[in-house]
Amino acid sequence: MTHHFARGLLVLTALGLSGCMAFSPDGGMTTVSELTSQTINKDVAFVRTAEGAEAVNATVRRLLARTLTTETAVQIALLNNKGLQATYNELALAETELVEQSLPPNPVFSISRIAGNGASEIERQVVGDILALATLPFRSDIARDRFRQAQLRAALATLRLAADVRRAYVRAVAGNEMVALLTDARATAESTAQLAVKLGDTGSINKLDQAREQVFYAETTADLATARQAATSARERLARLMGLWDGGLDFRLPDQLPPLPRRPQALPSIEADAVAHRIDLQIARLELTALAKSLNLTEATRFVTLLDLAGISRRTQDPEGPPFRERGFDVQFQIPIFDGGEVRVRQAAETYNLAFNRLTERAVNVRSEARDAYRAYRSSYDIASHYQREILPLRKIITEEMQLRFSSMQVDIFALLTEARQRLASLRGAIDAKQKLFLAQSDLQTAVNGGGAPASGGDTSTTIAAAAPADGGH
């Protein structure tokens, strides 16, 4: 290889290396941490060392030492859930792809020796992919967009876990509240059923009234068993989401859900907020940007997809004459006779159009989801508030009046028990309404920020492989 070519190839390689990416100290977690802090005011940690694991374990033990709230449960899950840690590992892998795409192609060195009849020939070559080196800035720019997408996907997974924990927490606490209510109701029903049996033996009540009290006791017993199973399952799901092993399964939950807020949230610009803040929309926008850049790169390299330049140095030893040296170069490129790049350009264009239509569809869905989530929230708030401010106070008045009438012997015991069953139904309805309110509140937050359940077929990003140049890099 000639001296000038070698020096030129080294200069080009040095220029390429000057723009190379380096690995970040935190594996790309800065963006994830900032988005999580801004959106739900929580900390995240990418555990990569024994010291980091011990710090996380100490924080989790401290949070588990007291009765869990929704916020502490979410914080434990964000620090301790191993599935989320695996997502952060995927982010670190995505960073390796970014660094790889920012590196210039390695030159290939080859040496060969041929000998016979006393003659010998030694040939050396250094081959460089000139096309890959020339397109390095464009491919690096695309790789940065794709890494930014990976960061947003990690943030989206973080918000999704937080939303799942909130729902599981609400269901677990509501389950405990329902179990406590039905436990008291079952004790009352059992006493009433035993009283009905004794009164039936004396002939004070007929068989119909006696059967009514017994079936109420039997139904309440079955309802209590169902509620206990539901509460246990909800608690186990919460434990799974928080990533707890045996030592943390004795965590404490409150006996009942918190009281209703005084007034509902007013979100007049919820559609605009959702379109501006939804992380899945940000991912789709970055995908479209990367596809546009890749489309331009494909059009620029549609005719030339292979361009290799080799420097050659050959030394020949002939026994009949003095040795001599030859230098030169070899250029290889593809001749676009049959494929002029139309297929790749068409693939890139259609991939871009596909991503554009998916982004538009997602934006329409996001606006609708935000409106629907807010309507569901307001409706749930009105229903739960109606129970707390109207139905339950009236039920309390009725219970007090019935007890006064029973004390003055204006009504019998069975009228009082009938009212107690109706009051139990109202209390169960109030618990269910409050649970639906807090679930709707969580759904409202995810509708604005993202983190809900993945849409069918809409969570997978459009591949840009079809839009990439045929050489694919190095």
Short mmCIF file of C-alpha atoms in Angstrom, two decimals:
data_model
loop_
_atom_site.label_atom_id
_atom_site.label_comp_id
_atom_site.label_asym_id
_atom_site.label_seq_id
_atom_site.Cartn_x
_atom_site.Cartn_y
_atom_site.Cartn_z
CA MET A 1 0.00 0.00 0.00
CA THR A 2 1.32 3.41 -0.85
CA HIS A 3 2.50 5.73 1.88
CA HIS A 4 0.01 8.46 0.91
CA PHE A 5 -2.97 6.12 0.96
CA ALA A 6 -2.04 4.72 4.36
CA ARG A 7 -1.71 8.21 5.77
CA GLY A 8 -5.00 9.27 4.22
CA LEU A 9 -6.85 6.26 5.60
CA LEU A 10 -5.43 6.92 9.05
CA VAL A 11 -6.56 10.55 8.88
CA LEU A 12 -10.11 9.53 7.87
CA THR A 13 -10.22 6.99 10.69
CA ALA A 14 -9.01 9.58 13.20
CA LEU A 15 -11.69 12.01 12.07
CA GLY A 16 -14.28 9.30 12.50
CA LEU A 17 -13.02 8.43 15.96
CA SER A 18 -13.19 12.07 17.01
CA GLY A 19 -16.98 11.94 16.77
CA CYS A 20 -17.38 8.57 18.49
CA MET A 21 -19.72 8.13 21.41
CA ALA A 22 -18.46 6.90 24.77
CA PHE A 23 -20.37 4.86 27.34
CA SER A 24 -22.19 6.97 29.90
CA PRO A 25 -21.51 6.28 33.60
CA ASP A 26 -25.16 5.45 34.33
CA GLY A 27 -26.04 3.45 31.21
CA GLY A 28 -28.34 6.15 29.84
CA MET A 29 -30.47 6.38 33.01
CA THR A 30 -30.34 10.18 33.33
CA THR A 31 -33.30 10.70 31.02
CA VAL A 32 -35.31 7.95 32.74
CA SER A 33 -34.60 9.41 36.16
CA GLU A 34 -35.53 12.94 35.12
CA LEU A 35 -38.79 11.89 33.44
CA THR A 36 -39.81 9.74 36.41
CA SER A 37 -39.04 12.53 38.85
CA GLN A 38 -40.94 15.13 36.83
CA THR A 39 -43.94 12.92 36.12
CA ILE A 40 -44.60 10.99 39.34
CA ASN A 41 -41.98 12.48 41.70
CA LYS A 42 -40.26 9.15 42.35
CA ASP A 43 -36.67 7.91 42.36
CA VAL A 44 -35.33 5.11 40.20
CA ALA A 45 -32.11 3.14 40.49
CA PHE A 46 -30.21 0.96 38.05
CA VAL A 47 -28.55 -1.62 40.29
CA ARG A 48 -25.20 -2.65 38.79
CA THR A 49 -22.96 -3.17 41.82
CA ALA A 50 -23.13 -4.90 45.17
CA GLU A 51 -22.97 -1.52 46.91
CA GLY A 52 -25.92 -0.28 44.86
CA ALA A 53 -27.93 -3.40 45.68
CA GLU A 54 -27.26 -2.97 49.39
CA ALA A 55 -28.34 0.69 49.27
CA VAL A 56 -31.58 -0.28 47.53
CA ASN A 57 -32.24 -3.07 50.03
CA ALA A 58 -31.71 -0.69 52.94
CA THR A 59 -34.19 1.79 51.45
CA VAL A 60 -36.76 -0.94 50.83
CA ARG A 61 -36.44 -2.26 54.39
CA ARG A 62 -36.92 1.24 55.76
CA LEU A 63 -40.06 1.80 53.67
CA LEU A 64 -41.48 -1.60 54.63
CA ALA A 65 -41.03 -0.89 58.32
CA ARG A 66 -44.15 1.27 58.41
CA THR A 67 -47.66 0.93 57.04
CA LEU A 68 -47.58 1.25 53.28
CA THR A 69 -49.18 4.10 51.42
CA THR A 70 -49.72 4.25 47.70
CA GLU A 71 -46.60 6.35 47.24
CA THR A 72 -44.32 4.15 49.34
CA ALA A 73 -45.58 1.04 47.53
CA VAL A 74 -44.77 2.65 44.18
CA GLN A 75 -41.32 3.71 45.39
CA ILE A 76 -40.51 0.19 46.61
CA ALA A 77 -41.54 -1.29 43.27
CA LEU A 78 -39.45 1.17 41.28
CA LEU A 79 -36.39 0.27 43.32
CA ASN A 80 -36.95 -3.44 43.85
CA ASN A 81 -38.81 -4.88 40.83
CA LYS A 82 -36.40 -7.12 38.92
CA GLY A 83 -38.42 -6.94 35.74
CA LEU A 84 -37.86 -3.19 35.70
CA GLN A 85 -34.16 -3.77 36.30
CA ALA A 86 -34.16 -6.06 33.25
CA THR A 87 -35.68 -3.18 31.26
CA TYR A 88 -32.80 -0.97 32.40
CA ASN A 89 -30.39 -3.71 31.27
CA GLU A 90 -32.01 -3.50 27.83
CA LEU A 91 -31.39 0.24 27.89
CA ALA A 92 -27.72 -0.37 28.63
CA LEU A 93 -27.62 -2.80 25.70
CA ALA A 94 -29.17 -0.12 23.49
CA GLU A 95 -26.33 2.18 24.50
CA THR A 96 -23.82 -0.41 23.29
CA GLU A 97 -25.52 -0.30 19.89
CA LEU A 98 -25.24 3.50 19.88
CA VAL A 99 -21.52 3.34 20.62
CA GLU A 100 -21.05 0.63 18.00
CA GLN A 101 -22.84 2.65 15.32
CA SER A 102 -20.66 5.69 16.09
CA LEU A 103 -17.41 3.79 15.44
CA PRO A 104 -15.83 3.91 11.98
CA PRO A 105 -15.41 0.57 10.20
CA ASN A 106 -12.25 -1.31 11.05
CA PRO A 107 -9.78 -1.58 8.18
CA VAL A 108 -8.92 -5.12 7.07
CA PHE A 109 -5.27 -6.10 6.74
CA SER A 110 -4.23 -9.15 4.75
CA ILE A 111 -0.86 -10.64 3.84
CA SER A 112 -0.14 -13.47 1.44
CA ARG A 113 3.05 -15.26 0.31
CA ILE A 114 3.41 -17.37 -2.81
CA ALA A 115 6.64 -19.28 -3.56
CA GLY A 116 7.79 -21.75 -6.21
CA ASN A 117 10.88 -22.65 -8.29
CA GLY A 118 12.99 -20.42 -6.13
CA ALA A 119 10.76 -17.36 -6.68
CA SER A 120 8.54 -15.81 -4.01
CA GLU A 121 5.94 -13.10 -3.88
CA ILE A 122 4.68 -11.30 -0.75
CA GLU A 123 1.58 -9.14 -0.98
CA ARG A 124 0.09 -6.91 1.70
CA GLN A 125 -3.31 -5.19 1.58
CA VAL A 126 -5.21 -2.78 3.78
CA VAL A 127 -8.89 -2.55 2.81
CA GLY A 128 -11.20 0.20 4.04
CA ASP A 129 -14.97 0.55 3.61
CA ILE A 130 -15.10 4.09 2.24
CA LEU A 131 -18.91 4.17 1.94
CA ALA A 132 -19.40 3.18 5.57
CA LEU A 133 -16.87 5.80 6.66
CA ALA A 134 -18.52 8.51 4.53
CA THR A 135 -21.99 7.73 5.92
CA LEU A 136 -20.81 7.41 9.52
CA PRO A 137 -22.20 10.81 10.69
CA PHE A 138 -25.64 10.02 9.27
CA ARG A 139 -25.74 6.55 10.80
CA SER A 140 -24.53 7.90 14.15
CA ASP A 141 -27.30 10.50 14.12
CA ILE A 142 -29.91 7.80 13.48
CA ALA A 143 -28.42 5.66 16.24
CA ARG A 144 -28.72 8.56 18.70
CA ASP A 145 -32.42 8.90 17.88
CA ARG A 146 -32.91 5.20 18.40
CA PHE A 147 -31.11 5.35 21.74
CA ARG A 148 -33.33 8.24 22.78
CA GLN A 149 -36.28 5.99 21.93
CA ALA A 150 -34.82 3.26 24.13
CA GLN A 151 -34.55 5.74 27.00
CA LEU A 152 -38.19 6.75 26.57
CA ARG A 153 -39.25 3.11 26.43
CA ALA A 154 -37.48 2.51 29.73
CA ALA A 155 -39.26 5.54 31.21
CA LEU A 156 -42.56 4.23 29.83
CA ALA A 157 -41.96 0.85 31.47
CA THR A 158 -41.25 2.69 34.73
CA LEU A 159 -44.53 4.61 34.57
CA ARG A 160 -46.39 1.44 33.60
CA LEU A 161 -45.07 -0.35 36.69
CA ALA A 162 -46.03 2.60 38.88
CA ALA A 163 -49.58 2.56 37.46
CA ASP A 164 -49.87 -1.20 38.02
CA VAL A 165 -48.72 -0.81 41.62
CA ARG A 166 -51.28 1.92 42.28
CA ARG A 167 -54.10 -0.27 40.98
CA ALA A 168 -52.91 -3.30 42.92
CA TYR A 169 -52.60 -1.22 46.10
CA VAL A 170 -56.13 0.16 45.77
CA ARG A 171 -57.56 -3.32 45.20
CA ALA A 172 -55.62 -4.78 48.14
CA VAL A 173 -56.71 -2.10 50.62
CA ALA A 174 -60.31 -2.15 49.35
CA GLY A 175 -60.22 -5.93 49.73
CA ASN A 176 -59.15 -5.57 53.37
CA GLU A 177 -61.92 -3.07 53.97
CA MET A 178 -64.50 -5.38 52.43
CA VAL A 179 -63.25 -8.34 54.48
CA ALA A 180 -63.57 -6.34 57.71
CA LEU A 181 -67.11 -5.26 56.81
CA LEU A 182 -68.24 -8.76 55.90
CA THR A 183 -66.58 -10.25 58.99
CA ASP A 184 -68.73 -8.04 61.21
CA ALA A 185 -71.79 -8.75 59.07
CA ARG A 186 -71.19 -12.49 59.27
CA ALA A 187 -70.92 -12.35 63.08
CA THR A 188 -74.23 -10.48 63.26
CA ALA A 189 -75.87 -12.86 60.79
CA GLU A 190 -74.66 -15.86 62.76
CA SER A 191 -76.19 -14.52 65.97
CA THR A 192 -79.42 -13.75 64.15
CA ALA A 193 -79.58 -17.21 62.59
CA GLN A 194 -79.08 -18.86 66.00
CA LEU A 195 -81.78 -16.64 67.48
CA ALA A 196 -84.12 -17.56 64.63
CA VAL A 197 -83.56 -21.26 65.32
CA LYS A 198 -84.42 -20.83 69.01
CA LEU A 199 -87.49 -18.75 68.22
CA GLY A 200 -88.53 -21.31 65.66
CA ASP A 201 -88.27 -24.06 68.26
CA THR A 202 -90.63 -22.12 70.50
CA GLY A 203 -92.99 -21.36 67.64
CA SER A 204 -92.47 -17.58 67.87
CA ILE A 205 -91.61 -17.28 64.16
CA ASN A 206 -92.63 -19.29 61.17
CA LYS A 207 -90.39 -21.45 59.00
CA LEU A 208 -90.22 -18.80 56.24
CA ASP A 209 -88.72 -16.10 58.48
CA GLN A 210 -86.41 -18.65 60.02
CA ALA A 211 -85.12 -19.71 56.56
CA ARG A 212 -84.59 -16.08 55.55
CA GLU A 213 -82.25 -15.47 58.46
CA GLN A 214 -80.38 -18.70 57.86
CA VAL A 215 -79.88 -18.06 54.15
CA PHE A 216 -78.63 -14.55 54.88
CA TYR A 217 -76.03 -16.05 57.20
CA ALA A 218 -75.06 -18.63 54.56
CA GLU A 219 -74.80 -16.01 51.80
CA THR A 220 -72.74 -13.69 54.01
CA THR A 221 -70.38 -16.56 54.81
CA ALA A 222 -69.90 -17.26 51.10
CA ASP A 223 -69.38 -13.55 50.36
CA LEU A 224 -66.77 -13.34 53.12
CA ALA A 225 -64.86 -16.31 51.71
CA THR A 226 -64.90 -14.71 48.25
CA ALA A 227 -63.76 -11.37 49.65
CA ARG A 228 -60.91 -13.02 51.56
CA GLN A 229 -59.69 -14.78 48.44
CA ALA A 230 -59.89 -11.55 46.42
CA ALA A 231 -57.99 -9.64 49.12
CA THR A 232 -55.31 -12.34 49.30
CA SER A 233 -54.85 -12.36 45.53
CA ALA A 234 -54.66 -8.56 45.44
CA ARG A 235 -52.05 -8.58 48.18
CA GLU A 236 -50.00 -11.21 46.35
CA ARG A 237 -50.12 -9.19 43.14
CA LEU A 238 -48.93 -6.12 45.02
CA ALA A 239 -46.09 -8.17 46.53
CA ARG A 240 -45.06 -9.40 43.07
CA LEU A 241 -45.02 -5.89 41.66
CA MET A 242 -42.93 -4.67 44.58
CA GLY A 243 -40.51 -7.55 43.97
CA LEU A 244 -40.69 -8.82 47.55
CA TRP A 245 -39.10 -12.10 48.60
CA ASP A 246 -40.15 -14.07 51.69
CA GLY A 247 -38.74 -11.52 54.11
CA GLY A 248 -40.98 -8.71 52.91
CA LEU A 249 -44.31 -10.48 52.59
CA ASP A 250 -45.48 -9.35 56.05
CA PHE A 251 -45.86 -5.73 54.91
CA ARG A 252 -48.67 -3.77 56.54
CA LEU A 253 -51.56 -2.17 54.67
CA PRO A 254 -54.13 0.27 56.07
CA ASP A 255 -57.56 -1.03 57.03
CA GLN A 256 -59.40 1.19 54.59
CA LEU A 257 -58.93 3.47 51.62
CA PRO A 258 -58.21 7.15 52.29
CA PRO A 259 -61.15 9.58 52.40
CA LEU A 260 -62.41 11.19 49.26
CA PRO A 261 -60.76 14.44 48.16
CA ARG A 262 -62.86 17.50 48.87
CA ARG A 263 -63.24 18.34 45.22
CA PRO A 264 -62.41 16.60 41.96
CA GLN A 265 -59.48 17.56 39.80
CA ALA A 266 -60.23 20.17 37.16
CA LEU A 267 -58.32 19.48 33.95
CA PRO A 268 -59.67 21.79 31.25
CA SER A 269 -56.71 21.18 28.91
CA ILE A 270 -56.36 17.45 29.45
CA GLU A 271 -56.24 16.63 25.71
CA ALA A 272 -53.40 19.08 25.07
CA ASP A 273 -51.56 17.88 28.19
CA ALA A 274 -51.83 14.27 27.04
CA VAL A 275 -50.58 15.02 23.52
CA ALA A 276 -47.67 17.04 24.93
CA HIS A 277 -46.61 14.66 27.71
CA ARG A 278 -47.48 11.13 26.62
CA ILE A 279 -44.22 9.21 26.39
CA ASP A 280 -45.55 6.76 23.80
CA LEU A 281 -46.23 9.71 21.50
CA GLN A 282 -42.71 11.00 22.07
CA ILE A 283 -41.38 7.58 21.10
CA ALA A 284 -43.46 7.59 17.92
CA ARG A 285 -42.24 11.08 17.02
CA LEU A 286 -38.61 10.02 17.43
CA GLU A 287 -39.29 6.96 15.33
CA LEU A 288 -40.63 9.17 12.56
CA THR A 289 -37.58 11.45 12.79
CA ALA A 290 -35.20 8.49 12.58
CA LEU A 291 -37.09 7.11 9.59
CA ALA A 292 -36.92 10.46 7.80
CA LYS A 293 -33.14 10.59 8.28
CA SER A 294 -32.80 6.98 7.19
CA LEU A 295 -34.90 7.68 4.11
CA ASN A 296 -32.55 10.51 3.12
CA LEU A 297 -29.56 8.19 3.65
CA THR A 298 -31.15 5.50 1.51
CA GLU A 299 -31.80 7.92 -1.32
CA ALA A 300 -28.23 9.21 -1.12
CA THR A 301 -26.76 5.70 -1.37
CA ARG A 302 -29.31 4.13 -3.71
CA PHE A 303 -26.84 3.62 -6.59
CA VAL A 304 -23.70 2.81 -4.62
CA THR A 305 -24.04 0.28 -1.79
CA LEU A 306 -20.49 -1.11 -1.93
CA LEU A 307 -17.31 0.98 -2.10
CA ASP A 308 -14.10 -0.60 -0.82
CA LEU A 309 -10.64 0.87 -1.37
CA ALA A 310 -7.56 -1.30 -0.90
CA GLY A 311 -3.92 -0.24 -0.79
CA ILE A 312 -1.60 -2.92 -2.21
CA SER A 313 2.12 -3.46 -1.63
CA ARG A 314 3.73 -6.41 -3.43
CA ARG A 315 7.37 -7.59 -3.18
CA THR A 316 8.63 -10.13 -5.70
CA GLN A 317 11.86 -12.14 -5.31
CA ASP A 318 13.12 -13.71 -8.59
CA PRO A 319 16.29 -15.89 -8.47
CA GLU A 320 17.22 -14.75 -11.98
CA GLY A 321 17.08 -11.07 -11.14
CA PRO A 322 17.05 -8.53 -8.36
CA PRO A 323 13.91 -8.27 -6.16
CA PHE A 324 11.45 -5.57 -7.03
CA ARG A 325 8.47 -3.93 -5.29
CA GLU A 326 5.08 -2.94 -6.73
CA ARG A 327 2.56 -0.60 -5.17
CA GLY A 328 -0.97 0.28 -6.16
CA PHE A 329 -4.58 0.24 -5.13
CA ASP A 330 -7.77 -1.67 -5.78
CA VAL A 331 -11.29 -0.21 -5.85
CA GLN A 332 -14.44 -2.35 -5.59
CA PHE A 333 -17.91 -1.00 -6.15
CA GLN A 334 -21.22 -2.43 -7.14
CA ILE A 335 -22.58 -1.69 -10.61
CA PRO A 336 -26.32 -0.90 -10.37
CA ILE A 337 -27.37 -2.70 -13.56
CA PHE A 338 -30.32 -4.73 -12.32
CA ASP A 339 -31.08 -3.03 -9.00
CA GLY A 340 -30.78 0.73 -9.06
CA GLY A 341 -31.97 1.05 -5.48
CA GLU A 342 -35.65 1.52 -6.34
CA VAL A 343 -36.68 -1.34 -4.04
CA ARG A 344 -34.81 0.04 -1.04
CA VAL A 345 -36.09 3.57 -1.65
CA ARG A 346 -39.67 2.31 -1.98
CA GLN A 347 -39.31 0.23 1.19
CA ALA A 348 -37.93 3.21 3.08
CA ALA A 349 -40.70 5.52 1.84
CA GLU A 350 -43.48 3.08 2.71
CA THR A 351 -41.94 2.42 6.12
CA TYR A 352 -41.93 6.15 6.76
CA ASN A 353 -45.57 6.47 5.64
CA LEU A 354 -46.51 3.54 7.86
CA ALA A 355 -44.90 5.21 10.87
CA PHE A 356 -46.56 8.53 10.04
CA ASN A 357 -50.02 6.94 9.91
CA ARG A 358 -49.38 5.04 13.14
CA LEU A 359 -48.31 8.26 14.85
CA THR A 360 -51.42 10.07 13.64
CA GLU A 361 -53.63 7.21 14.77
CA ARG A 362 -51.93 7.18 18.16
CA ALA A 363 -52.41 10.94 18.58
CA VAL A 364 -56.12 10.59 17.85
CA ASN A 365 -56.38 7.72 20.33
CA VAL A 366 -54.47 9.63 23.00
CA ARG A 367 -56.90 12.56 22.82
CA SER A 368 -59.86 10.19 23.04
CA GLU A 369 -58.30 8.19 25.89
CA ALA A 370 -57.68 11.39 27.84
CA ARG A 371 -61.27 12.56 27.42
CA ASP A 372 -62.65 9.16 28.32
CA ALA A 373 -60.40 8.82 31.38
CA TYR A 374 -61.45 12.22 32.68
CA ARG A 375 -65.16 11.48 32.18
CA ALA A 376 -64.74 8.15 33.97
CA TYR A 377 -62.92 9.89 36.80
CA ARG A 378 -65.58 12.57 37.23
CA SER A 379 -68.34 10.00 37.09
CA SER A 380 -66.60 7.81 39.66
CA TYR A 381 -66.02 10.82 41.89
CA ASP A 382 -69.69 11.86 41.70
CA ILE A 383 -70.88 8.33 42.50
CA ALA A 384 -68.49 7.85 45.42
CA SER A 385 -69.32 11.32 46.72
CA HIS A 386 -73.03 10.53 46.43
CA TYR A 387 -72.55 7.47 48.62
CA GLN A 388 -70.54 9.40 51.22
CA ARG A 389 -72.71 12.51 51.37
CA GLU A 390 -76.18 11.18 50.69
CA ILE A 391 -76.68 7.43 50.94
CA LEU A 392 -74.56 6.58 53.98
CA PRO A 393 -75.81 9.52 56.13
CA LEU A 394 -79.40 8.60 55.29
CA ARG A 395 -78.69 4.97 56.12
CA LYS A 396 -77.28 6.09 59.47
CA ILE A 397 -80.44 8.07 60.22
CA ILE A 398 -82.61 5.09 59.30
CA THR A 399 -80.57 2.77 61.53
CA GLU A 400 -80.80 5.15 64.49
CA GLU A 401 -84.56 5.62 64.02
CA MET A 402 -85.14 1.88 63.70
CA GLN A 403 -83.20 1.28 66.91
CA LEU A 404 -85.31 3.87 68.72
CA ARG A 405 -88.49 2.25 67.46
CA PHE A 406 -87.20 -1.17 68.44
CA SER A 407 -86.40 0.12 71.93
CA SER A 408 -89.96 1.42 72.24
CA MET A 409 -91.27 -1.88 70.82
CA GLN A 410 -92.79 -0.19 67.74
CA VAL A 411 -90.95 -2.63 65.43
CA ASP A 412 -89.77 -6.18 65.98
CA ILE A 413 -86.27 -7.61 65.73
CA PHE A 414 -86.76 -8.81 62.18
CA ALA A 415 -87.59 -5.35 60.85
CA LEU A 416 -84.38 -4.14 62.47
CA LEU A 417 -82.44 -6.98 60.85
CA THR A 418 -83.97 -6.25 57.46
CA GLU A 419 -82.75 -2.68 57.71
CA ALA A 420 -79.30 -3.94 58.77
CA ARG A 421 -79.08 -6.03 55.59
CA GLN A 422 -79.98 -3.00 53.50
CA ARG A 423 -77.38 -0.91 55.30
CA LEU A 424 -74.77 -3.62 54.62
CA ALA A 425 -75.58 -3.43 50.92
CA SER A 426 -75.08 0.35 50.99
CA LEU A 427 -71.75 0.04 52.79
CA ARG A 428 -70.53 -2.51 50.27
CA GLY A 429 -71.62 -0.20 47.46
CA ALA A 430 -69.74 2.70 49.05
CA ILE A 431 -66.52 0.67 49.31
CA ASP A 432 -66.85 -0.44 45.71
CA ALA A 433 -67.52 3.14 44.56
CA LYS A 434 -64.49 4.46 46.43
CA GLN A 435 -62.29 1.74 44.93
CA LYS A 436 -63.49 2.62 41.43
CA LEU A 437 -62.72 6.28 42.10
CA PHE A 438 -59.09 5.66 43.04
CA LEU A 439 -58.66 3.26 40.13
CA ALA A 440 -60.10 5.91 37.80
CA GLN A 441 -57.73 8.48 39.33
CA SER A 442 -54.78 6.22 38.49
CA ASP A 443 -56.11 5.68 34.96
CA LEU A 444 -56.42 9.44 34.54
CA GLN A 445 -52.78 9.93 35.45
CA THR A 446 -51.65 7.28 32.98
CA ALA A 447 -53.87 8.77 30.26
CA VAL A 448 -51.98 12.06 30.57
CA ASN A 449 -48.43 10.80 31.14
CA GLY A 450 -48.46 7.31 29.66
CA GLY A 451 -47.86 4.00 31.34
CA GLY A 452 -51.17 2.31 30.71
CA ALA A 453 -51.58 -1.16 29.29
CA PRO A 454 -49.92 -1.52 25.87
CA ALA A 455 -52.31 -0.99 22.99
CA SER A 456 -52.79 -4.07 20.82
CA GLY A 457 -50.27 -3.83 18.05
CA GLY A 458 -49.58 -0.20 18.77
CA ASP A 459 -46.74 -0.50 21.24
CA THR A 460 -44.24 -2.04 18.87
CA SER A 461 -42.12 0.47 17.03
CA THR A 462 -41.77 0.51 13.29
CA THR A 463 -38.53 -1.06 12.20
CA ILE A 464 -36.14 1.11 10.22
CA ALA A 465 -34.20 -1.80 8.83
CA ALA A 466 -35.88 -1.36 5.47
CA ALA A 467 -34.78 2.26 5.40
CA ALA A 468 -31.14 1.59 6.26
CA PRO A 469 -28.45 1.40 3.60
CA ALA A 470 -27.67 -2.04 2.32
CA ASP A 471 -24.19 -2.13 3.83
CA GLY A 472 -25.76 -1.93 7.28
CA GLY A 473 -22.72 -0.37 8.87
CA HIS A 474 -19.67 -2.35 9.77
#
